[in-house]
Amino acid sequence: MSDNINSSDSDSGQKAVLVQKPMKKWGNERIDRSPLHGLWALTNRELEKWYKVPVLLLLSLIQPVIWLGLFGKAFNIGSIFTDGSFNIPGLNIPKNVLDQLSAQLMQSTFGTTDYFSFLAVGMLSFVTLFTAMFSGMSIVWDRRFGFLDKVLSTPVSRGAIVMGKILSSVIRSLAQAAIILVIAVPLGMDVGHFSVLGILGTFVALFLMTLGFSALFLMLALRSNDWQSQMAIMNLLNLPLLFGSNALFPSSIMPTWLQDFVKINPISYATDAGRQLLLGAPGFASLNFDFIYLAGFAILFTTIGIVMSWRLLTK
Amino acid sequence: MTSGNDFIIDVKDLTKVYNGSLRAVDGVSFEVNEGEIFGFLGPNGAGKTTTIKMLTTLLRPTSGSATVCGYDVRSHPNDVRASVGIVPQEYTSDEDMTGLENVMFCGDLYGVPRSISKERAKELLDLVGLSDAANRKVQTYSGGMRRRLEIASGLINHPRLLFLDEPTLGLDVQTRTAVWEYIKKLKEDYGMTLFMTTHYLEEADGICDRIAIIDHGKIVKLGTPSELKSSLGGDVIEVGVREETDDLTPLIQQCPSVKDVRRLNSEYRIKASMGEEAAPTIIDLIRTKGYHVTKIMVTKPTMDQVYLEYTGKSIRDEEADRAEMMRQRITIRRARN
């Protein structure tokens, strides 16, 4: 770069004195130009916002506990029969028969005698879904504050920008799911069927589900710089997705049109895999099908997400 | 590494059309030499930001070509990104991280290994006078400190060319002066090329080697600050003479650099290309003929006048979109706390 000095010849005479001191040289060797460089930096930037702020971390830990305690304990359907107030006048059914009846009813509807355990697994999916939905919000803010443009002007690959967002959302939601599981046990979740492989399998299922949803919600936000509409989209989708799945209630008790929706909803398959692996409950699909469906969902939306990021992030 | 091209930025017929009809940048051509400070001026919505975004690969040109650091922005966007640095108009540093962490984070994005980027980041923070605040969270920084941090971040890949978009927006005079000092230092000590936009015309006048004025998507004037100013017809010299009766106009016109003379009784309004050199010559000329000069005044055209001459005096309706205006407001607000 010796031509630097020539170009400053046009300067006035007094500046020539300044230029005489040796021009400091900047080299650009040893640069990592792999397509994955910067991915962890971007992911960690998102995660730091969460784990470095104690209040935020605490809130995100309390939230699943409240969900679990509130829903799990309030919807205690099993106690309809067992709390002693139910009987048929004149028949005077013995308590043990009632208990048996209840257990049979629960088993055939929920696949487990205990609704709390049933719901606890649903909560795992629920929490991962809600965290994944926020994946799109941060890209909206990044665009608003000009941070996105700054990142886009660096040689970091467009795919890494999107993957960083997705990964951080996945990590956060899985951490929250793990907390739910840990808390559900002392609250009364049935651990009779727990196994290391079962827990691992459940988290693989949740991973695939949250990967797909994070990518989906991020895609919806790629071109948007308006957080209100992003919030509106999230509110429009979250409850239908949740109630239109088997997370809270088994699909067998739903009308057929809703059952059809439950069958295409990926939340159903993550929950179903979890119930089979953690509770030993009979599934509404085979375990293999659960995983194939979830993997397909995750691969499809991450691929679309990355392809769209190439097209949409550069106008 | 780079082609035989002499210019660090070489733009030919660059055009950006939005939505098929709005020509934000309309056939712009210019070159930037290595090692110069190039100013890009123009009203809001004139096409400045669009041009910078195309040169920094954030926008794809509709037609025309642009070569930056020897790489075509269309065919080699990643090589362009790797060789330039950018100081955006907004404050993009992360409030929750320290200054040092922010600069190193930018290093990660450029693929600079952490072992190198830590040293570099420290040097750069030293360069912009932020060494003492390096380990403080950005939340605690003032507007001027944030702006300097943005400059340090933009330099982490040791670029040959740095783009600065409104580097002094919202800053007070002292801080602005300091920021300009750092910018000058980059040119003088490191031979860097700087491409910048600004609304502070006097400052652009003082710091830029060359200035382009863009309006309605076209470059309306390009040259050194003094060329631009002399394009207005030169300096104005007002001379008062004690002898009211004689008309000295023909005499003054003999002076070579004088372009135009107007007489108002005993006063003369003279337009000349180099006012400060023409004035003594005129005085000598008048005196040798036995007349007496009672007063003299030399006025040089300002960059403001140049700007208004080429972009018109009408106030622009805000053509910037809502999101951009909000970003600008955020920048100004954050600069002031």
XYZ file of C-alpha atoms in Angstrom:
652
model
C 0.000 0.000 0.000
C 2.813 2.361 -0.814
C 0.500 4.420 -2.997
C -0.954 5.899 0.203
C 1.860 8.361 0.337
C 1.521 9.438 -3.283
C -2.080 10.324 -2.829
C -1.283 12.751 -0.047
C 1.086 14.720 -2.266
C -1.747 16.984 -3.208
C -1.935 18.180 0.401
C -0.726 21.614 1.306
C 2.896 22.089 2.390
C 2.285 22.290 6.128
C 0.616 18.907 6.193
C 3.605 17.308 4.470
C 5.478 17.630 7.759
C 2.884 15.477 9.476
C 2.938 12.835 6.768
C 6.683 12.404 7.202
C 6.252 10.272 10.281
C 6.065 6.639 9.213
C 2.599 5.591 8.186
C 1.395 2.935 10.596
C 0.579 -0.228 8.744
C -2.504 -2.286 9.200
C -2.464 -5.853 8.015
C -5.418 -8.085 7.497
C -3.958 -11.561 7.802
C -5.377 -14.369 9.912
C -9.008 -13.706 9.300
C -11.530 -16.468 9.784
C -13.705 -16.487 6.705
C -15.591 -19.716 7.257
C -19.351 -19.392 6.731
C -19.914 -20.121 10.422
C -17.708 -17.385 11.847
C -19.567 -14.988 14.079
C -22.401 -17.459 14.669
C -21.542 -18.019 18.304
C -20.872 -14.316 18.903
C -24.344 -13.473 17.578
C -26.004 -16.286 19.546
C -24.223 -15.355 22.728
C -25.156 -11.698 22.328
C -28.818 -12.706 22.481
C -28.271 -15.080 25.373
C -26.325 -12.537 27.415
C -29.398 -10.307 27.423
C -31.069 -13.101 29.311
C -28.536 -14.724 31.599
C -26.586 -11.601 32.510
C -29.668 -9.753 33.732
C -30.694 -11.408 37.022
C -34.217 -9.964 36.995
C -34.901 -11.230 33.509
C -33.452 -14.622 34.294
C -35.506 -14.876 37.472
C -38.701 -13.828 35.697
C -38.165 -16.327 32.940
C -37.699 -19.017 35.595
C -40.719 -17.980 37.634
C -43.006 -17.841 34.636
C -43.014 -21.599 33.939
C -43.448 -22.315 37.650
C -46.558 -20.170 37.735
C -47.922 -21.828 34.615
C -47.280 -25.224 36.031
C -48.675 -24.513 39.485
C -51.657 -22.570 38.208
C -52.780 -24.732 35.327
C -51.476 -28.012 36.585
C -53.061 -27.768 39.976
C -56.194 -25.857 39.025
C -57.175 -28.305 36.283
C -57.066 -31.210 38.635
C -59.656 -33.254 36.792
C -58.769 -36.512 38.529
C -60.124 -35.249 41.856
C -63.657 -34.998 40.462
C -64.144 -38.580 41.523
C -61.660 -38.940 44.309
C -62.356 -35.962 46.553
C -65.297 -37.810 48.152
C -68.093 -35.450 47.172
C -69.134 -37.397 44.071
C -71.667 -40.166 44.403
C -74.985 -41.202 42.929
C -77.872 -40.768 45.426
C -79.412 -44.082 46.410
C -76.588 -46.186 45.008
C -73.989 -45.469 47.646
C -71.021 -46.674 45.558
C -68.095 -47.754 47.736
C -65.056 -45.414 47.662
C -62.693 -48.011 46.278
C -64.996 -48.640 43.305
C -65.210 -44.931 42.635
C -61.431 -44.662 42.812
C -61.083 -47.547 40.391
C -63.648 -46.034 38.064
C -61.780 -42.747 38.151
C -58.453 -44.378 37.487
C -59.878 -46.300 34.522
C -61.504 -43.173 33.125
C -58.318 -41.152 33.466
C -56.209 -43.915 31.998
C -58.408 -44.319 28.941
C -58.710 -40.568 28.276
C -55.310 -39.226 29.259
C -53.116 -42.300 29.077
C -52.121 -41.757 32.697
C -54.033 -41.775 35.966
C -52.713 -38.387 36.902
C -53.755 -35.223 35.024
C -50.955 -33.188 36.551
C -48.334 -35.447 34.955
C -50.252 -35.301 31.693
C -50.266 -31.515 31.771
C -46.653 -31.212 32.938
C -45.496 -32.730 29.647
C -47.850 -30.427 27.765
C -46.295 -27.517 29.668
C -42.879 -28.429 28.299
C -44.187 -27.853 24.781
C -46.121 -24.797 25.867
C -43.115 -23.062 27.363
C -40.881 -23.853 24.394
C -43.542 -22.513 22.032
C -43.918 -19.238 23.916
C -40.181 -18.623 24.062
C -39.774 -19.501 20.390
C -42.417 -16.958 19.439
C -40.241 -14.149 20.698
C -37.402 -15.084 18.346
C -38.798 -12.671 15.795
C -39.068 -9.729 18.171
C -35.362 -9.197 18.590
C -34.753 -8.902 14.856
C -37.449 -6.218 14.726
C -35.607 -4.236 17.397
C -32.250 -4.832 15.767
C -33.630 -3.376 12.568
C -35.091 -0.389 14.355
C -31.895 0.524 16.142
C -29.729 0.071 13.065
C -27.902 -2.851 14.615
C -29.084 -5.169 11.854
C -27.609 -2.916 9.163
C -24.319 -2.883 11.016
C -24.205 -6.667 11.200
C -25.263 -6.941 7.568
C -22.386 -4.707 6.539
C -19.863 -7.165 7.986
C -18.715 -10.294 6.166
C -20.655 -12.502 8.572
C -22.848 -14.841 6.530
C -26.537 -13.927 6.255
C -27.407 -17.430 7.345
C -25.391 -17.006 10.550
C -27.411 -13.899 11.452
C -30.638 -15.858 11.229
C -29.171 -18.982 12.811
C -27.838 -16.960 15.742
C -31.346 -15.762 16.511
C -32.839 -19.225 16.110
C -30.159 -20.920 18.199
C -30.420 -18.491 21.085
C -34.173 -18.902 21.124
C -33.791 -22.688 21.059
C -31.298 -22.663 23.924
C -33.482 -20.398 26.027
C -36.613 -22.425 25.497
C -34.888 -25.723 26.241
C -33.442 -24.281 29.441
C -36.923 -23.227 30.494
C -38.316 -26.643 29.628
C -35.631 -28.269 31.758
C -36.641 -26.080 34.683
C -40.297 -27.033 34.227
C -39.372 -30.672 34.368
C -37.244 -30.235 37.485
C -39.998 -28.328 39.253
C -42.799 -30.630 38.152
C -41.322 -33.561 40.058
C -41.654 -32.143 43.602
C -45.063 -30.773 42.611
C -46.250 -34.324 42.093
C -45.294 -35.490 38.600
C -45.224 -39.236 38.192
C -41.584 -40.301 37.818
C -42.272 -44.026 37.590
C -41.393 -44.208 33.898
C -38.464 -41.740 33.871
C -35.249 -42.874 32.202
C -32.168 -41.033 30.976
C -32.902 -42.019 27.417
C -36.531 -40.974 27.822
C -35.602 -37.517 29.077
C -33.007 -37.098 26.335
C -35.521 -38.189 23.732
C -38.086 -35.731 25.054
C -35.621 -32.890 24.747
C -34.671 -33.925 21.227
C -38.367 -33.729 20.345
C -38.669 -30.320 22.015
C -35.493 -29.167 20.274
C -36.903 -30.035 16.863
C -40.187 -28.333 17.654
C -38.673 -25.110 18.957
C -36.197 -25.025 16.071
C -39.045 -25.093 13.593
C -41.141 -22.522 15.444
C -38.228 -20.152 16.069
C -37.426 -20.242 12.361
C -41.087 -19.709 11.467
C -41.556 -16.682 13.705
C -38.229 -15.221 12.694
C -39.233 -15.486 9.064
C -42.420 -13.548 9.757
C -40.270 -10.775 11.237
C -37.488 -10.657 8.644
C -38.804 -7.690 6.710
C -40.755 -6.019 9.470
C -39.593 -3.022 11.473
C -42.823 -2.661 13.309
C -43.058 -4.474 16.627
C -46.796 -3.871 17.052
C -47.684 -5.993 14.059
C -45.211 -8.603 15.225
C -46.959 -8.725 18.610
C -50.327 -8.972 16.872
C -49.149 -11.933 14.814
C -47.862 -13.659 17.944
C -51.097 -13.090 19.835
C -53.106 -14.310 16.887
C -51.177 -17.553 16.692
C -50.167 -18.551 20.202
C -53.425 -19.634 21.817
C -54.912 -21.373 18.754
C -51.640 -23.276 18.385
C -51.724 -24.250 22.039
C -55.396 -25.196 22.327
C -55.370 -26.798 18.909
C -52.924 -29.379 20.170
C -52.940 -32.217 22.672
C -50.855 -30.208 25.149
C -53.758 -29.419 27.506
C -56.313 -32.058 26.586
C -56.203 -35.251 24.580
C -57.395 -34.859 21.023
C -59.700 -37.856 21.397
C -62.241 -35.715 23.270
C -62.197 -32.977 20.608
C -64.567 -32.572 17.645
C -63.239 -34.130 14.448
C -62.497 -30.829 12.670
C -60.282 -29.816 15.560
C -58.700 -33.263 15.617
C -57.617 -32.687 12.016
C -55.852 -29.511 13.084
C -54.259 -31.239 16.042
C -52.855 -33.796 13.628
C -50.933 -31.192 11.617
C -49.850 -29.168 14.659
C -46.196 -29.962 15.505
C -46.848 -29.208 19.183
C -48.981 -32.357 19.294
C -46.094 -34.529 18.168
C -43.564 -33.050 20.592
C -46.052 -33.504 23.433
C -46.959 -36.983 22.270
C -43.322 -38.053 22.165
C -42.813 -36.605 25.646
C -45.800 -38.457 27.091
C -44.694 -41.739 25.608
C -41.114 -41.329 26.786
C -41.699 -39.807 30.225
C -45.029 -41.275 31.299
C -45.179 -44.482 29.309
C -48.519 -43.320 27.948
C -49.898 -44.802 24.734
C -49.358 -42.243 21.987
C -51.720 -40.942 19.366
C -48.960 -41.616 16.839
C -46.001 -43.962 16.928
C -42.833 -42.638 18.506
C -41.037 -42.971 15.170
C -43.665 -40.961 13.406
C -43.472 -38.257 16.093
C -39.767 -37.798 15.487
C -39.982 -37.991 11.707
C -42.749 -35.395 11.674
C -40.859 -33.041 14.009
C -37.594 -33.444 12.110
C -39.398 -32.690 8.864
C -40.978 -29.595 10.405
C -37.667 -28.362 11.794
C -35.685 -28.987 8.606
C -38.342 -27.450 6.393
C -38.641 -24.194 8.318
C -34.955 -23.713 9.090
C -34.167 -24.228 5.417
C -36.858 -21.784 4.323
C -35.657 -19.386 7.027
C -32.073 -19.427 5.821
C -33.009 -19.207 2.149
C -35.352 -16.320 2.878
C -32.697 -14.553 4.907
C -30.473 -14.450 1.839
C -33.230 -12.923 -0.227
C -34.967 -10.685 2.290
C -32.061 -9.270 4.246
C -30.522 -7.858 1.060
C -32.942 -5.646 -0.794
C -5.428 -8.364 -4.045
C -6.888 -5.365 -5.841
C -7.071 -4.779 -9.540
C -4.978 -2.199 -11.360
C -7.680 0.338 -10.634
C -6.303 3.516 -9.033
C -9.475 4.549 -7.249
C -10.561 3.072 -3.959
C -14.172 3.780 -4.868
C -15.151 3.809 -8.514
C -18.817 4.391 -9.244
C -20.292 4.381 -12.747
C -23.904 5.204 -13.592
C -25.075 3.808 -10.293
C -28.864 3.734 -10.129
C -31.356 2.513 -7.551
C -35.025 2.402 -8.383
C -37.505 1.604 -5.609
C -40.841 -0.013 -6.432
C -40.198 0.330 -10.137
C -40.649 4.090 -10.225
C -38.874 6.064 -7.487
C -35.343 6.819 -8.693
C -33.577 7.351 -5.364
C -30.151 7.368 -7.014
C -30.114 8.248 -10.683
C -27.028 7.490 -12.730
C -24.402 8.663 -10.260
C -20.713 8.470 -11.247
C -17.695 9.495 -9.190
C -14.312 8.292 -8.009
C -12.622 8.496 -4.639
C -8.829 8.472 -4.409
C -7.054 6.410 -1.808
C -6.122 8.478 1.231
C -8.610 11.309 0.843
C -11.530 12.430 2.957
C -14.525 12.500 0.669
C -17.644 14.346 1.803
C -21.081 13.491 0.521
C -23.598 16.278 1.084
C -27.225 16.674 0.218
C -30.693 17.321 1.614
C -32.774 14.589 3.231
C -34.015 12.122 0.659
C -31.431 13.244 -1.909
C -29.961 9.765 -2.237
C -27.030 9.923 0.201
C -28.083 7.016 2.368
C -29.118 4.923 -0.623
C -25.697 5.474 -2.211
C -23.850 4.556 0.983
C -26.016 1.473 1.378
C -25.181 0.356 -2.147
C -21.466 0.960 -1.614
C -21.556 -1.019 1.639
C -23.544 -3.858 -0.002
C -26.690 -3.337 2.081
C -28.657 -2.554 -1.068
C -28.325 -4.029 -4.526
C -27.968 -1.460 -7.308
C -30.692 -1.519 -9.946
C -28.130 -0.721 -12.637
C -24.652 0.672 -13.052
C -21.513 -0.508 -11.322
C -19.534 0.275 -8.197
C -16.081 -0.965 -7.253
C -14.983 -0.601 -3.647
C -11.402 -1.468 -2.627
C -11.057 -3.157 -6.007
C -14.082 -5.427 -5.567
C -17.363 -5.179 -7.393
C -20.199 -4.626 -4.903
C -22.460 -6.933 -6.854
C -20.236 -9.890 -7.608
C -17.966 -9.799 -4.518
C -20.035 -8.308 -1.699
C -18.239 -10.289 0.990
C -14.813 -9.037 -0.120
C -16.125 -5.476 -0.005
C -17.519 -6.044 3.490
C -14.245 -7.498 4.706
C -12.155 -4.576 3.451
C -14.242 -1.600 4.573
C -15.319 -0.313 7.961
C -18.618 1.358 8.727
C -19.664 3.885 11.342
C -23.443 3.977 11.107
C -25.572 6.972 11.930
C -27.215 5.130 14.806
C -25.665 4.072 18.079
C -25.485 0.357 17.536
C -23.268 -0.613 20.436
C -24.777 -2.915 23.005
C -25.694 -1.003 26.160
C -25.243 -4.034 28.384
C -21.695 -4.744 27.247
C -18.548 -2.815 28.005
C -16.804 -0.737 25.383
C -14.084 -3.336 24.998
C -16.596 -6.181 24.646
C -18.473 -4.227 21.998
C -15.390 -3.674 19.867
C -14.389 -7.317 20.255
C -17.888 -8.411 19.296
C -17.454 -6.509 16.029
C -14.141 -8.325 15.642
C -15.990 -11.638 15.884
C -18.291 -10.577 13.072
C -15.293 -9.803 10.894
C -13.690 -13.124 11.775
C -10.782 -11.554 13.645
C -9.578 -14.210 16.112
C -10.123 -13.245 19.758
C -6.395 -13.436 20.481
C -5.782 -10.651 17.972
C -8.969 -8.687 18.452
C -8.368 -8.114 22.154
C -5.078 -6.331 21.486
C -6.534 -4.463 18.545
C -9.606 -3.386 20.467
C -7.415 -1.930 23.209
C -5.308 -0.032 20.675
C -8.396 1.318 18.942
C -10.011 2.423 22.183
C -6.773 4.187 22.960
C -6.843 5.815 19.532
C -10.278 7.330 20.195
C -9.439 8.208 23.782
C -11.650 5.654 25.471
C -8.994 3.581 27.262
C -10.181 4.669 30.687
C -13.765 3.717 29.932
C -12.946 0.455 28.154
C -14.299 -1.742 30.935
C -17.369 0.326 31.695
C -20.779 -0.564 30.355
C -21.881 1.507 27.385
C -24.961 2.587 29.364
C -22.708 4.959 31.264
C -21.204 6.546 28.126
C -22.051 10.043 26.933
C -23.132 10.695 23.342
C -19.644 11.657 22.280
C -18.117 8.571 23.880
C -20.653 6.364 22.125
C -19.823 7.955 18.810
C -16.109 7.365 19.374
C -16.870 3.783 20.341
C -18.702 3.357 17.035
C -15.597 4.620 15.261
C -13.382 2.175 17.153
C -15.791 -0.666 16.311
C -15.737 0.300 12.645
C -11.959 -0.004 12.607
C -11.616 -3.460 14.156
C -10.961 -5.137 10.808
C -8.270 -2.552 10.020
C -10.056 -1.326 6.907
C -8.461 0.790 4.172
C -11.706 2.640 3.759
C -14.116 3.849 6.419
C -17.691 4.961 5.759
C -19.103 7.444 8.248
C -22.780 8.328 8.092
C -23.467 11.612 9.916
C -20.681 11.011 12.445
C -21.504 14.130 14.470
C -25.302 14.105 14.443
C -26.668 15.536 17.678
C -23.289 16.205 19.316
C -22.265 19.502 20.900
C -19.532 21.673 19.386
C -16.698 20.445 21.626
C -17.488 16.808 21.001
C -17.915 17.409 17.285
C -14.500 19.008 17.132
C -13.001 16.039 18.949
C -14.641 13.564 16.572
C -13.270 15.472 13.569
C -9.815 15.356 15.155
C -9.961 11.565 15.362
C -11.135 11.374 11.778
C -8.229 13.547 10.622
C -5.833 11.404 12.620
C -6.999 8.286 10.791
C -6.186 9.882 7.499
C -2.869 11.360 8.532
C -1.466 8.508 10.633
C -2.886 5.510 8.827
C -3.392 6.794 5.297
C -7.005 5.721 5.481
C -9.655 6.820 3.056
C -12.781 8.259 4.633
C -16.141 8.567 2.942
C -18.633 10.523 4.972
C -21.938 12.326 4.962
C -22.686 15.278 7.197
C -25.064 18.175 7.596
C -22.463 20.399 9.197
C -21.292 22.203 6.081
C -18.631 24.368 7.698
C -17.025 21.296 9.159
C -17.182 19.438 5.854
C -15.466 22.459 4.349
C -12.676 22.281 6.881
C -12.004 18.551 6.834
C -12.877 17.172 3.395
C -10.402 16.972 0.543
C -13.245 16.751 -1.908
C -16.996 17.147 -1.661
C -19.850 15.874 -3.783
C -23.251 17.497 -3.509
C -26.106 15.172 -4.383
C -29.712 16.181 -4.963
C -32.677 14.336 -6.440
C -30.484 11.291 -6.906
C -27.896 13.080 -9.035
C -24.525 14.607 -8.247
C -24.979 18.302 -8.883
C -21.435 19.410 -8.032
C -18.150 17.723 -7.198
C -14.787 19.247 -6.349
C -12.452 20.473 -3.618
C -14.065 22.858 -1.139
C -12.258 25.820 -2.683
C -13.288 24.784 -6.174
C -16.881 24.595 -5.049
C -16.700 27.984 -3.446
C -14.983 29.650 -6.365
C -17.600 28.125 -8.660
C -19.981 30.678 -7.178
C -18.062 33.400 -9.021
C -15.346 34.025 -6.500
C -14.772 36.241 -3.487
C -16.309 39.639 -3.024
C -13.983 42.593 -2.321
C -15.480 45.885 -1.230
C -13.217 48.895 -1.614
C -13.949 52.421 -0.473
C -12.096 55.325 -2.127
C -11.919 58.915 -0.835
C -12.152 60.486 -4.294
C -15.843 60.265 -5.209
C -15.769 62.012 -8.547
C -13.573 59.690 -10.624
C -14.794 56.316 -11.824
C -12.071 53.784 -11.055
C -13.876 50.825 -12.635
C -11.611 50.546 -15.730
C -8.564 50.791 -13.510
C -9.676 47.995 -11.189
C -10.581 45.813 -14.144
C -6.940 45.800 -15.208
C -6.171 43.544 -12.291
C -5.943 40.004 -13.740
C -8.058 38.034 -11.254
C -10.903 40.546 -11.190
C -14.049 39.290 -12.869
C -16.637 41.942 -12.253
C -16.718 45.458 -10.809
C -19.714 47.455 -9.697
C -19.582 51.031 -8.512
C -21.792 52.538 -5.850
C -20.640 56.186 -5.558
C -17.251 55.925 -3.871
C -17.502 52.232 -3.141
C -16.689 49.356 -5.451
C -17.989 45.819 -5.236
C -15.475 43.571 -6.939
C -15.763 39.872 -7.696
C -12.391 38.135 -7.899
C -11.272 34.520 -7.904
C -8.635 34.795 -5.174
C -9.871 37.608 -2.970
C -7.022 37.749 -0.488
C -4.410 37.963 -3.269
C -6.389 40.285 -5.504
C -7.111 42.821 -2.757
C -3.512 44.041 -2.170
C -2.962 44.264 -5.932
C -6.064 46.395 -6.249
C -4.983 48.630 -3.393
C -1.533 49.104 -4.949
C -3.085 49.910 -8.303
C -5.382 52.522 -6.800
C -2.604 54.096 -4.762
C -0.108 54.345 -7.638
C -2.671 56.477 -9.449
C -2.751 58.791 -6.445
C -6.120 57.803 -4.987
C -6.764 56.946 -1.339
C -8.291 53.729 -0.118
C -10.591 54.337 2.881
C -11.736 50.818 3.582
C -11.417 47.280 2.324
C -13.288 44.103 3.043
C -12.902 40.602 1.585
C -15.782 38.131 1.871
C -15.369 34.524 0.868
C -18.373 32.438 -0.094
C -19.283 29.866 2.558
C -20.083 26.228 2.060
C -23.637 27.089 3.105
C -23.949 29.384 0.107
C -22.508 26.710 -2.162
C -24.955 24.170 -0.806
C -27.952 26.442 -1.230
C -26.802 27.449 -4.710
C -26.803 23.838 -5.904
C -29.664 22.316 -3.959
C -32.042 25.270 -4.067
C -33.452 27.299 -1.230
C -36.820 25.601 -0.876
C -37.368 23.675 2.326
C -37.675 19.978 1.657
C -40.688 18.026 2.680
C -39.457 15.139 4.728
C -39.055 12.374 2.231
C -37.397 10.033 4.675
C -39.685 7.259 5.752
C -41.119 6.914 9.213
C -38.689 4.286 10.397
C -35.687 6.305 9.288
C -36.953 9.432 11.013
C -37.484 7.502 14.211
C -33.960 6.145 14.054
C -32.622 9.647 13.610
C -34.609 10.900 16.578
C -33.314 8.054 18.722
C -29.766 8.899 17.682
C -30.144 12.564 18.570
C -31.795 11.793 21.878
C -29.129 9.296 22.860
C -26.375 11.668 21.811
C -27.597 14.187 24.324
C -27.771 12.158 27.469
